[in-house]
Amino acid sequence: RDATDEHSTARLFELTARLLEQISADRPVVLVLEDLHWADASTRHLLAYLFRTLSTGRLMVVGTYRADDIHRRHPLRPLLAELDRLRTVTRVELDRFSHDEVGRQLAGILAEVPEAALVDEIFERSDGNAFFVEELARS
C-alpha cells in the first residue's frame, strides 16, 4: 500500500469515528456487528481504531462471533486480545443451551409445551445452539 492509500484509510477511520460520535451525542446508539469471525482486515483495523478513539457519546458496540471458529491463529484473535485490555469493553460469552433450556426456548417459540421427542431431536440436531434451535423449530 502506498502513502495515499494509508492517508485515505486514516481519513475514512477518522470520519467514521466522528460520525458515530455525532449521532450518539444526543441519543443512545447501538451498533451491532455480527459474525466478526468473518471480518476482513480492514474491518478489524477499523474496529480497533474506533475502540481506541471513541470515548464520548452514548454508543454501545455489540460484536458477535463464533468462539468455536476462532482457532489459535485466527486473525480476529489479536483484536480480541486488544479489546480485552480496554476497561470500556466487556466480553460476554454465551454457552450452548442445555436440554432443558432448549425445551424452554421451544415452548416460547411454539407457544405450547413441546413433546419430549421434539425437544430431544432439536437438542441433538442443534447441539444447543439457540439460533439453530429457532431455525429447526420453524422448519
CSV table of N, CA and C in Angstrom, one decimal:
chain,number,residue,atom,x,y,z
A,1,ARG,N,0.9,-1.2,0.0
A,1,ARG,CA,0.0,0.0,0.0
A,1,ARG,C,0.9,1.2,0.0
A,2,ASP,N,0.4,2.2,-0.7
A,2,ASP,CA,1.2,3.5,-0.7
A,2,ASP,C,0.7,4.5,0.3
A,3,ALA,N,1.4,5.6,0.4
A,3,ALA,CA,1.0,6.6,1.3
A,3,ALA,C,-0.4,7.2,1.1
A,4,THR,N,-0.8,7.3,-0.2
A,4,THR,CA,-2.1,7.8,-0.5
A,4,THR,C,-3.2,6.9,0.1
A,5,ASP,N,-3.0,5.6,-0.1
A,5,ASP,CA,-4.0,4.6,0.4
A,5,ASP,C,-4.1,4.7,1.9
A,6,GLU,N,-2.9,4.8,2.6
A,6,GLU,CA,-2.9,4.9,4.0
A,6,GLU,C,-3.5,6.1,4.5
A,7,HIS,N,-3.3,7.2,3.8
A,7,HIS,CA,-3.9,8.5,4.2
A,7,HIS,C,-5.5,8.4,4.0
A,8,SER,N,-5.9,7.8,2.9
A,8,SER,CA,-7.3,7.6,2.7
A,8,SER,C,-8.0,6.8,3.7
A,9,THR,N,-7.3,5.7,4.1
A,9,THR,CA,-7.8,4.8,5.2
A,9,THR,C,-7.9,5.5,6.5
A,10,ALA,N,-6.9,6.3,6.8
A,10,ALA,CA,-6.9,7.0,8.1
A,10,ALA,C,-8.0,8.1,8.1
A,11,ARG,N,-8.2,8.7,7.0
A,11,ARG,CA,-9.3,9.7,6.9
A,11,ARG,C,-10.6,9.0,7.0
A,12,LEU,N,-10.8,7.9,6.4
A,12,LEU,CA,-12.1,7.2,6.5
A,12,LEU,C,-12.4,6.7,7.9
A,13,PHE,N,-11.3,6.2,8.6
A,13,PHE,CA,-11.5,5.8,10.0
A,13,PHE,C,-11.9,7.1,10.9
A,14,GLU,N,-11.2,8.2,10.6
A,14,GLU,CA,-11.5,9.4,11.4
A,14,GLU,C,-12.9,9.9,11.2
A,15,LEU,N,-13.3,9.9,9.9
A,15,LEU,CA,-14.7,10.3,9.6
A,15,LEU,C,-15.7,9.4,10.2
A,16,THR,N,-15.5,8.1,10.2
A,16,THR,CA,-16.4,7.1,10.8
A,16,THR,C,-16.5,7.4,12.3
A,17,ALA,N,-15.4,7.6,12.9
A,17,ALA,CA,-15.4,7.9,14.4
A,17,ALA,C,-16.2,9.2,14.7
A,18,ARG,N,-16.0,10.2,13.9
A,18,ARG,CA,-16.7,11.5,14.1
A,18,ARG,C,-18.2,11.3,13.9
A,19,LEU,N,-18.6,10.6,12.8
A,19,LEU,CA,-20.0,10.3,12.6
A,19,LEU,C,-20.6,9.6,13.8
A,20,LEU,N,-20.0,8.6,14.3
A,20,LEU,CA,-20.5,7.8,15.4
A,20,LEU,C,-20.6,8.7,16.6
A,21,GLU,N,-19.6,9.6,16.8
A,21,GLU,CA,-19.7,10.5,18.0
A,21,GLU,C,-20.9,11.4,17.8
A,22,GLN,N,-21.1,11.9,16.6
A,22,GLN,CA,-22.2,12.9,16.4
A,22,GLN,C,-23.6,12.3,16.6
A,23,ILE,N,-23.8,11.1,16.0
A,23,ILE,CA,-25.1,10.5,16.2
A,23,ILE,C,-25.4,10.0,17.6
A,24,SER,N,-24.3,9.7,18.3
A,24,SER,CA,-24.5,9.2,19.7
A,24,SER,C,-24.5,10.3,20.7
A,25,ALA,N,-24.3,11.6,20.3
A,25,ALA,CA,-24.1,12.7,21.3
A,25,ALA,C,-25.5,13.0,21.9
A,26,ASP,N,-26.6,12.9,21.2
A,26,ASP,CA,-27.9,13.3,21.7
A,26,ASP,C,-28.8,12.1,22.1
A,27,ARG,N,-28.4,11.0,21.7
A,27,ARG,CA,-29.3,9.8,22.0
A,27,ARG,C,-28.4,8.5,21.9
A,28,PRO,N,-28.8,7.5,22.7
A,28,PRO,CA,-28.1,6.3,22.7
A,28,PRO,C,-28.1,5.6,21.4
A,29,VAL,N,-27.0,5.0,21.0
A,29,VAL,CA,-26.9,4.3,19.7
A,29,VAL,C,-26.3,2.9,20.0
A,30,VAL,N,-26.9,1.9,19.4
A,30,VAL,CA,-26.3,0.6,19.5
A,30,VAL,C,-25.9,0.2,18.1
A,31,LEU,N,-24.6,-0.1,17.9
A,31,LEU,CA,-24.1,-0.6,16.7
A,31,LEU,C,-23.8,-2.1,16.8
A,32,VAL,N,-24.5,-2.9,16.0
A,32,VAL,CA,-24.4,-4.4,16.1
A,32,VAL,C,-23.6,-4.9,14.9
A,33,LEU,N,-22.5,-5.6,15.2
A,33,LEU,CA,-21.7,-6.2,14.1
A,33,LEU,C,-21.7,-7.7,14.3
A,34,GLU,N,-22.3,-8.4,13.4
A,34,GLU,CA,-22.4,-9.8,13.6
A,34,GLU,C,-21.3,-10.5,12.8
A,35,ASP,N,-21.0,-11.8,13.2
A,35,ASP,CA,-20.1,-12.7,12.5
A,35,ASP,C,-18.7,-12.1,12.3
A,36,LEU,N,-18.2,-11.5,13.4
A,36,LEU,CA,-16.8,-10.9,13.3
A,36,LEU,C,-15.8,-12.0,13.0
A,37,HIS,N,-16.1,-13.2,13.1
A,37,HIS,CA,-15.1,-14.3,12.8
A,37,HIS,C,-14.8,-14.3,11.3
A,38,TRP,N,-15.7,-13.6,10.5
A,38,TRP,CA,-15.5,-13.5,9.1
A,38,TRP,C,-15.0,-12.1,8.6
A,39,ALA,N,-14.8,-11.2,9.6
A,39,ALA,CA,-14.4,-9.8,9.3
A,39,ALA,C,-13.0,-9.8,8.6
A,40,ASP,N,-13.0,-8.9,7.6
A,40,ASP,CA,-11.7,-8.8,6.8
A,40,ASP,C,-10.7,-7.9,7.6
A,41,ALA,N,-9.5,-7.8,7.1
A,41,ALA,CA,-8.5,-7.0,7.9
A,41,ALA,C,-8.9,-5.5,8.0
A,42,SER,N,-9.5,-4.9,7.0
A,42,SER,CA,-9.9,-3.5,7.1
A,42,SER,C,-11.0,-3.3,8.2
A,43,THR,N,-11.9,-4.2,8.3
A,43,THR,CA,-12.9,-4.1,9.3
A,43,THR,C,-12.3,-4.3,10.7
A,44,ARG,N,-11.4,-5.2,10.9
A,44,ARG,CA,-10.8,-5.4,12.2
A,44,ARG,C,-9.9,-4.2,12.5
A,45,HIS,N,-9.2,-3.6,11.6
A,45,HIS,CA,-8.5,-2.4,11.9
A,45,HIS,C,-9.4,-1.2,12.2
A,46,LEU,N,-10.5,-1.1,11.5
A,46,LEU,CA,-11.4,0.0,11.8
A,46,LEU,C,-12.0,-0.2,13.3
A,47,LEU,N,-12.4,-1.4,13.6
A,47,LEU,CA,-12.9,-1.6,15.0
A,47,LEU,C,-11.8,-1.3,16.0
A,48,ALA,N,-10.6,-1.7,15.8
A,48,ALA,CA,-9.5,-1.4,16.8
A,48,ALA,C,-9.4,0.1,16.9
A,49,TYR,N,-9.4,0.8,15.8
A,49,TYR,CA,-9.3,2.3,15.8
A,49,TYR,C,-10.5,2.9,16.6
A,50,LEU,N,-11.7,2.5,16.3
A,50,LEU,CA,-12.9,3.0,17.0
A,50,LEU,C,-12.9,2.8,18.5
A,51,PHE,N,-12.5,1.6,18.9
A,51,PHE,CA,-12.5,1.3,20.3
A,51,PHE,C,-11.4,2.1,21.0
A,52,ARG,N,-10.3,2.4,20.3
A,52,ARG,CA,-9.2,3.2,20.9
A,52,ARG,C,-9.6,4.7,21.0
A,53,THR,N,-10.3,5.2,20.1
A,53,THR,CA,-10.5,6.6,20.0
A,53,THR,C,-11.9,7.1,20.5
A,54,LEU,N,-12.9,6.3,20.4
A,54,LEU,CA,-14.3,6.8,20.9
A,54,LEU,C,-14.4,6.7,22.4
A,55,SER,N,-14.7,7.8,23.0
A,55,SER,CA,-14.8,7.8,24.4
A,55,SER,C,-16.0,8.7,24.9
A,56,THR,N,-16.5,9.5,24.0
A,56,THR,CA,-17.7,10.3,24.3
A,56,THR,C,-18.9,9.8,23.6
A,57,GLY,N,-20.0,10.4,24.0
A,57,GLY,CA,-21.3,9.9,23.4
A,57,GLY,C,-21.8,8.7,24.1
A,58,ARG,N,-23.0,8.3,23.6
A,58,ARG,CA,-23.7,7.1,24.2
A,58,ARG,C,-23.8,6.1,23.1
A,59,LEU,N,-22.6,5.5,22.9
A,59,LEU,CA,-22.5,4.4,21.8
A,59,LEU,C,-22.2,3.1,22.4
A,60,MET,N,-22.9,2.1,22.1
A,60,MET,CA,-22.6,0.7,22.5
A,60,MET,C,-22.4,-0.1,21.3
A,61,VAL,N,-21.3,-0.8,21.2
A,61,VAL,CA,-21.0,-1.6,20.1
A,61,VAL,C,-21.1,-3.1,20.6
A,62,VAL,N,-21.9,-3.8,19.9
A,62,VAL,CA,-22.1,-5.2,20.2
A,62,VAL,C,-21.6,-6.0,19.0
A,63,GLY,N,-20.6,-6.8,19.3
A,63,GLY,CA,-20.0,-7.6,18.2
A,63,GLY,C,-20.2,-9.1,18.5
A,64,THR,N,-20.6,-9.9,17.5
A,64,THR,CA,-20.8,-11.3,17.7
A,64,THR,C,-19.8,-12.1,16.9
A,65,TYR,N,-19.4,-13.2,17.4
A,65,TYR,CA,-18.5,-14.1,16.7
A,65,TYR,C,-18.7,-15.5,17.3
A,66,ARG,N,-18.4,-16.5,16.5
A,66,ARG,CA,-18.5,-17.9,17.0
A,66,ARG,C,-17.1,-18.3,17.6
A,67,ALA,N,-17.1,-18.4,18.9
A,67,ALA,CA,-15.9,-18.8,19.6
A,67,ALA,C,-15.3,-20.1,19.1
A,68,ASP,N,-16.2,-21.0,18.7
A,68,ASP,CA,-15.7,-22.3,18.1
A,68,ASP,C,-14.9,-22.1,16.8
A,69,ASP,N,-15.1,-21.0,16.1
A,69,ASP,CA,-14.4,-20.8,14.9
A,69,ASP,C,-13.1,-20.0,15.0
A,70,ILE,N,-12.8,-19.6,16.3
A,70,ILE,CA,-11.6,-18.7,16.5
A,70,ILE,C,-10.5,-19.7,17.0
A,71,HIS,N,-9.8,-20.2,16.0
A,71,HIS,CA,-8.7,-21.1,16.4
A,71,HIS,C,-7.5,-20.3,16.8
A,72,ARG,N,-6.4,-20.9,17.3
A,72,ARG,CA,-5.3,-20.2,17.9
A,72,ARG,C,-4.7,-19.2,17.0
A,73,ARG,N,-4.7,-19.3,15.7
A,73,ARG,CA,-4.0,-18.4,14.8
A,73,ARG,C,-5.0,-17.6,14.0
A,74,HIS,N,-6.3,-17.6,14.4
A,74,HIS,CA,-7.3,-16.8,13.7
A,74,HIS,C,-7.0,-15.3,13.7
A,75,PRO,N,-7.2,-14.6,12.6
A,75,PRO,CA,-6.9,-13.2,12.5
A,75,PRO,C,-7.7,-12.3,13.5
A,76,LEU,N,-8.8,-12.8,14.0
A,76,LEU,CA,-9.6,-12.0,15.0
A,76,LEU,C,-8.9,-12.0,16.4
A,77,ARG,N,-8.1,-13.0,16.7
A,77,ARG,CA,-7.5,-13.1,18.0
A,77,ARG,C,-6.8,-11.9,18.5
A,78,PRO,N,-5.9,-11.2,17.7
A,78,PRO,CA,-5.3,-10.0,18.2
A,78,PRO,C,-6.2,-8.9,18.5
A,79,LEU,N,-7.3,-8.7,17.7
A,79,LEU,CA,-8.3,-7.7,18.1
A,79,LEU,C,-9.0,-8.0,19.4
A,80,LEU,N,-9.3,-9.3,19.6
A,80,LEU,CA,-10.0,-9.7,20.8
A,80,LEU,C,-9.1,-9.4,22.0
A,81,ALA,N,-7.8,-9.7,21.9
A,81,ALA,CA,-6.8,-9.5,22.9
A,81,ALA,C,-6.7,-8.0,23.3
A,82,GLU,N,-6.7,-7.2,22.2
A,82,GLU,CA,-6.6,-5.7,22.4
A,82,GLU,C,-7.9,-5.2,23.1
A,83,LEU,N,-9.0,-5.7,22.7
A,83,LEU,CA,-10.3,-5.3,23.3
A,83,LEU,C,-10.4,-5.7,24.8
A,84,ASP,N,-9.8,-6.9,25.1
A,84,ASP,CA,-9.9,-7.4,26.5
A,84,ASP,C,-9.1,-6.5,27.4
A,85,ARG,N,-8.1,-5.8,26.9
A,85,ARG,CA,-7.3,-4.9,27.7
A,85,ARG,C,-8.0,-3.5,28.0
A,86,LEU,N,-9.0,-3.2,27.3
A,86,LEU,CA,-9.7,-1.9,27.4
A,86,LEU,C,-10.8,-2.0,28.6
A,87,ARG,N,-10.8,-1.0,29.4
A,87,ARG,CA,-11.7,-1.1,30.6
A,87,ARG,C,-13.1,-0.8,30.1
A,88,THR,N,-13.3,-0.3,28.9
A,88,THR,CA,-14.6,0.1,28.4
A,88,THR,C,-15.3,-1.1,27.7
A,89,VAL,N,-14.6,-2.2,27.6
A,89,VAL,CA,-15.1,-3.4,26.9
A,89,VAL,C,-15.4,-4.5,27.8
A,90,THR,N,-16.6,-5.1,27.7
A,90,THR,CA,-17.0,-6.2,28.4
A,90,THR,C,-17.3,-7.4,27.5
A,91,ARG,N,-16.6,-8.5,27.7
A,91,ARG,CA,-16.9,-9.7,26.8
A,91,ARG,C,-17.9,-10.6,27.5
A,92,VAL,N,-18.9,-10.9,26.8
A,92,VAL,CA,-19.9,-11.8,27.4
A,92,VAL,C,-20.0,-13.1,26.5
A,93,GLU,N,-19.6,-14.2,27.1
A,93,GLU,CA,-19.6,-15.5,26.3
A,93,GLU,C,-20.9,-16.2,26.6
A,94,LEU,N,-21.6,-16.6,25.6
A,94,LEU,CA,-22.8,-17.4,25.8
A,94,LEU,C,-22.6,-18.8,25.5
A,95,ASP,N,-22.9,-19.6,26.5
A,95,ASP,CA,-22.8,-21.1,26.4
A,95,ASP,C,-23.9,-21.6,25.5
A,96,ARG,N,-23.7,-22.8,25.1
A,96,ARG,CA,-24.8,-23.5,24.3
A,96,ARG,C,-25.9,-23.9,25.4
A,97,PHE,N,-27.1,-24.0,24.9
A,97,PHE,CA,-28.2,-24.3,25.7
A,97,PHE,C,-28.2,-25.7,26.2
A,98,SER,N,-28.6,-25.9,27.4
A,98,SER,CA,-28.8,-27.3,27.9
A,98,SER,C,-30.1,-27.9,27.3
A,99,HIS,N,-30.3,-29.1,27.6
A,99,HIS,CA,-31.5,-29.8,27.1
A,99,HIS,C,-32.8,-29.1,27.6
A,100,ASP,N,-32.8,-28.7,28.9
A,100,ASP,CA,-33.9,-28.0,29.5
A,100,ASP,C,-34.1,-26.6,28.9
A,101,GLU,N,-33.0,-25.9,28.6
A,101,GLU,CA,-33.1,-24.6,28.0
A,101,GLU,C,-33.6,-24.7,26.6
A,102,VAL,N,-33.2,-25.7,25.9
A,102,VAL,CA,-33.8,-25.9,24.5
A,102,VAL,C,-35.3,-26.1,24.6
A,103,GLY,N,-35.7,-26.9,25.6
A,103,GLY,CA,-37.2,-27.1,25.8
A,103,GLY,C,-37.9,-25.8,26.1
A,104,ARG,N,-37.3,-25.0,26.9
A,104,ARG,CA,-38.0,-23.7,27.3
A,104,ARG,C,-38.0,-22.8,26.1
A,105,GLN,N,-36.9,-22.8,25.3
A,105,GLN,CA,-36.9,-21.9,24.1
A,105,GLN,C,-38.0,-22.4,23.1
A,106,LEU,N,-38.1,-23.7,22.9
A,106,LEU,CA,-39.1,-24.3,22.0
A,106,LEU,C,-40.5,-23.9,22.5
A,107,ALA,N,-40.7,-24.0,23.8
A,107,ALA,CA,-42.0,-23.6,24.4
A,107,ALA,C,-42.4,-22.2,24.1
A,108,GLY,N,-41.4,-21.3,24.1
A,108,GLY,CA,-41.6,-19.9,23.8
A,108,GLY,C,-41.9,-19.7,22.3
A,109,ILE,N,-41.2,-20.4,21.5
A,109,ILE,CA,-41.4,-20.2,20.0
A,109,ILE,C,-42.7,-20.8,19.6
A,110,LEU,N,-43.1,-22.0,20.1
A,110,LEU,CA,-44.3,-22.7,19.7
A,110,LEU,C,-45.5,-22.3,20.5
A,111,ALA,N,-45.3,-21.5,21.6
A,111,ALA,CA,-46.4,-21.1,22.4
A,111,ALA,C,-47.2,-22.3,23.0
A,112,GLU,N,-46.5,-23.4,23.2
A,112,GLU,CA,-47.0,-24.5,23.9
A,112,GLU,C,-45.9,-25.4,24.4
A,113,VAL,N,-46.2,-26.3,25.3
A,113,VAL,CA,-45.1,-27.2,25.8
A,113,VAL,C,-44.8,-28.2,24.7
A,114,PRO,N,-43.6,-28.3,24.2
A,114,PRO,CA,-43.3,-29.3,23.1
A,114,PRO,C,-43.2,-30.7,23.6
A,115,GLU,N,-43.5,-31.6,22.7
A,115,GLU,CA,-43.3,-33.1,23.0
A,115,GLU,C,-41.9,-33.3,23.4
A,116,ALA,N,-41.7,-34.3,24.3
A,116,ALA,CA,-40.3,-34.6,24.7
A,116,ALA,C,-39.5,-35.1,23.5
A,117,ALA,N,-40.1,-35.8,22.6
A,117,ALA,CA,-39.3,-36.3,21.4
A,117,ALA,C,-38.8,-35.2,20.6
A,118,LEU,N,-39.6,-34.1,20.4
A,118,LEU,CA,-39.2,-33.0,19.6
A,118,LEU,C,-38.1,-32.3,20.3
A,119,VAL,N,-38.1,-32.1,21.6
A,119,VAL,CA,-37.0,-31.4,22.3
A,119,VAL,C,-35.8,-32.3,22.1
A,120,ASP,N,-35.9,-33.6,22.3
A,120,ASP,CA,-34.7,-34.4,22.1
A,120,ASP,C,-34.1,-34.3,20.7
A,121,GLU,N,-35.0,-34.3,19.7
A,121,GLU,CA,-34.5,-34.2,18.3
A,121,GLU,C,-33.8,-32.9,18.1
A,122,ILE,N,-34.5,-31.8,18.5
A,122,ILE,CA,-33.9,-30.5,18.2
A,122,ILE,C,-32.6,-30.2,19.0
A,123,PHE,N,-32.6,-30.7,20.2
A,123,PHE,CA,-31.4,-30.6,21.0
A,123,PHE,C,-30.2,-31.3,20.4
A,124,GLU,N,-30.5,-32.5,19.9
A,124,GLU,CA,-29.5,-33.3,19.3
A,124,GLU,C,-29.0,-32.6,18.0
A,125,ARG,N,-29.9,-32.2,17.2
A,125,ARG,CA,-29.6,-31.6,15.9
A,125,ARG,C,-28.9,-30.2,16.0
A,126,SER,N,-29.3,-29.4,17.0
A,126,SER,CA,-28.8,-28.0,17.2
A,126,SER,C,-27.6,-28.0,18.0
A,127,ASP,N,-27.3,-29.0,18.8
A,127,ASP,CA,-26.1,-29.0,19.7
A,127,ASP,C,-26.2,-27.9,20.7
A,128,GLY,N,-27.5,-27.4,21.0
A,128,GLY,CA,-27.7,-26.4,22.0
A,128,GLY,C,-27.5,-25.0,21.4
A,129,ASN,N,-27.3,-24.8,20.1
A,129,ASN,CA,-27.1,-23.5,19.5
A,129,ASN,C,-28.5,-22.9,19.4
A,130,ALA,N,-28.7,-21.8,20.1
A,130,ALA,CA,-30.0,-21.1,20.2
A,130,ALA,C,-30.5,-20.7,18.8
A,131,PHE,N,-29.6,-20.3,17.9
A,131,PHE,CA,-30.1,-19.9,16.6
A,131,PHE,C,-30.6,-21.1,15.8
A,132,PHE,N,-29.9,-22.2,15.9
A,132,PHE,CA,-30.3,-23.4,15.2
A,132,PHE,C,-31.6,-24.0,15.8
A,133,VAL,N,-31.7,-23.9,17.1
A,133,VAL,CA,-33.0,-24.3,17.7
A,133,VAL,C,-34.2,-23.5,17.1
A,134,GLU,N,-34.0,-22.2,17.0
A,134,GLU,CA,-35.1,-21.4,16.4
A,134,GLU,C,-35.4,-21.8,15.0
A,135,GLU,N,-34.3,-22.0,14.2
A,135,GLU,CA,-34.5,-22.3,12.8
A,135,GLU,C,-35.1,-23.7,12.6
A,136,LEU,N,-34.7,-24.7,13.4
A,136,LEU,CA,-35.3,-26.0,13.3
A,136,LEU,C,-36.7,-26.0,13.8
A,137,ALA,N,-37.0,-25.2,14.8
A,137,ALA,CA,-38.4,-25.1,15.3
A,137,ALA,C,-39.4,-24.6,14.2
A,138,ARG,N,-38.9,-23.7,13.4
A,138,ARG,CA,-39.7,-23.0,12.4
A,138,ARG,C,-39.8,-23.8,11.1
A,139,SER,N,-39.0,-24.9,11.0
A,139,SER,CA,-39.0,-25.7,9.7
A,139,SER,C,-40.0,-26.8,9.8
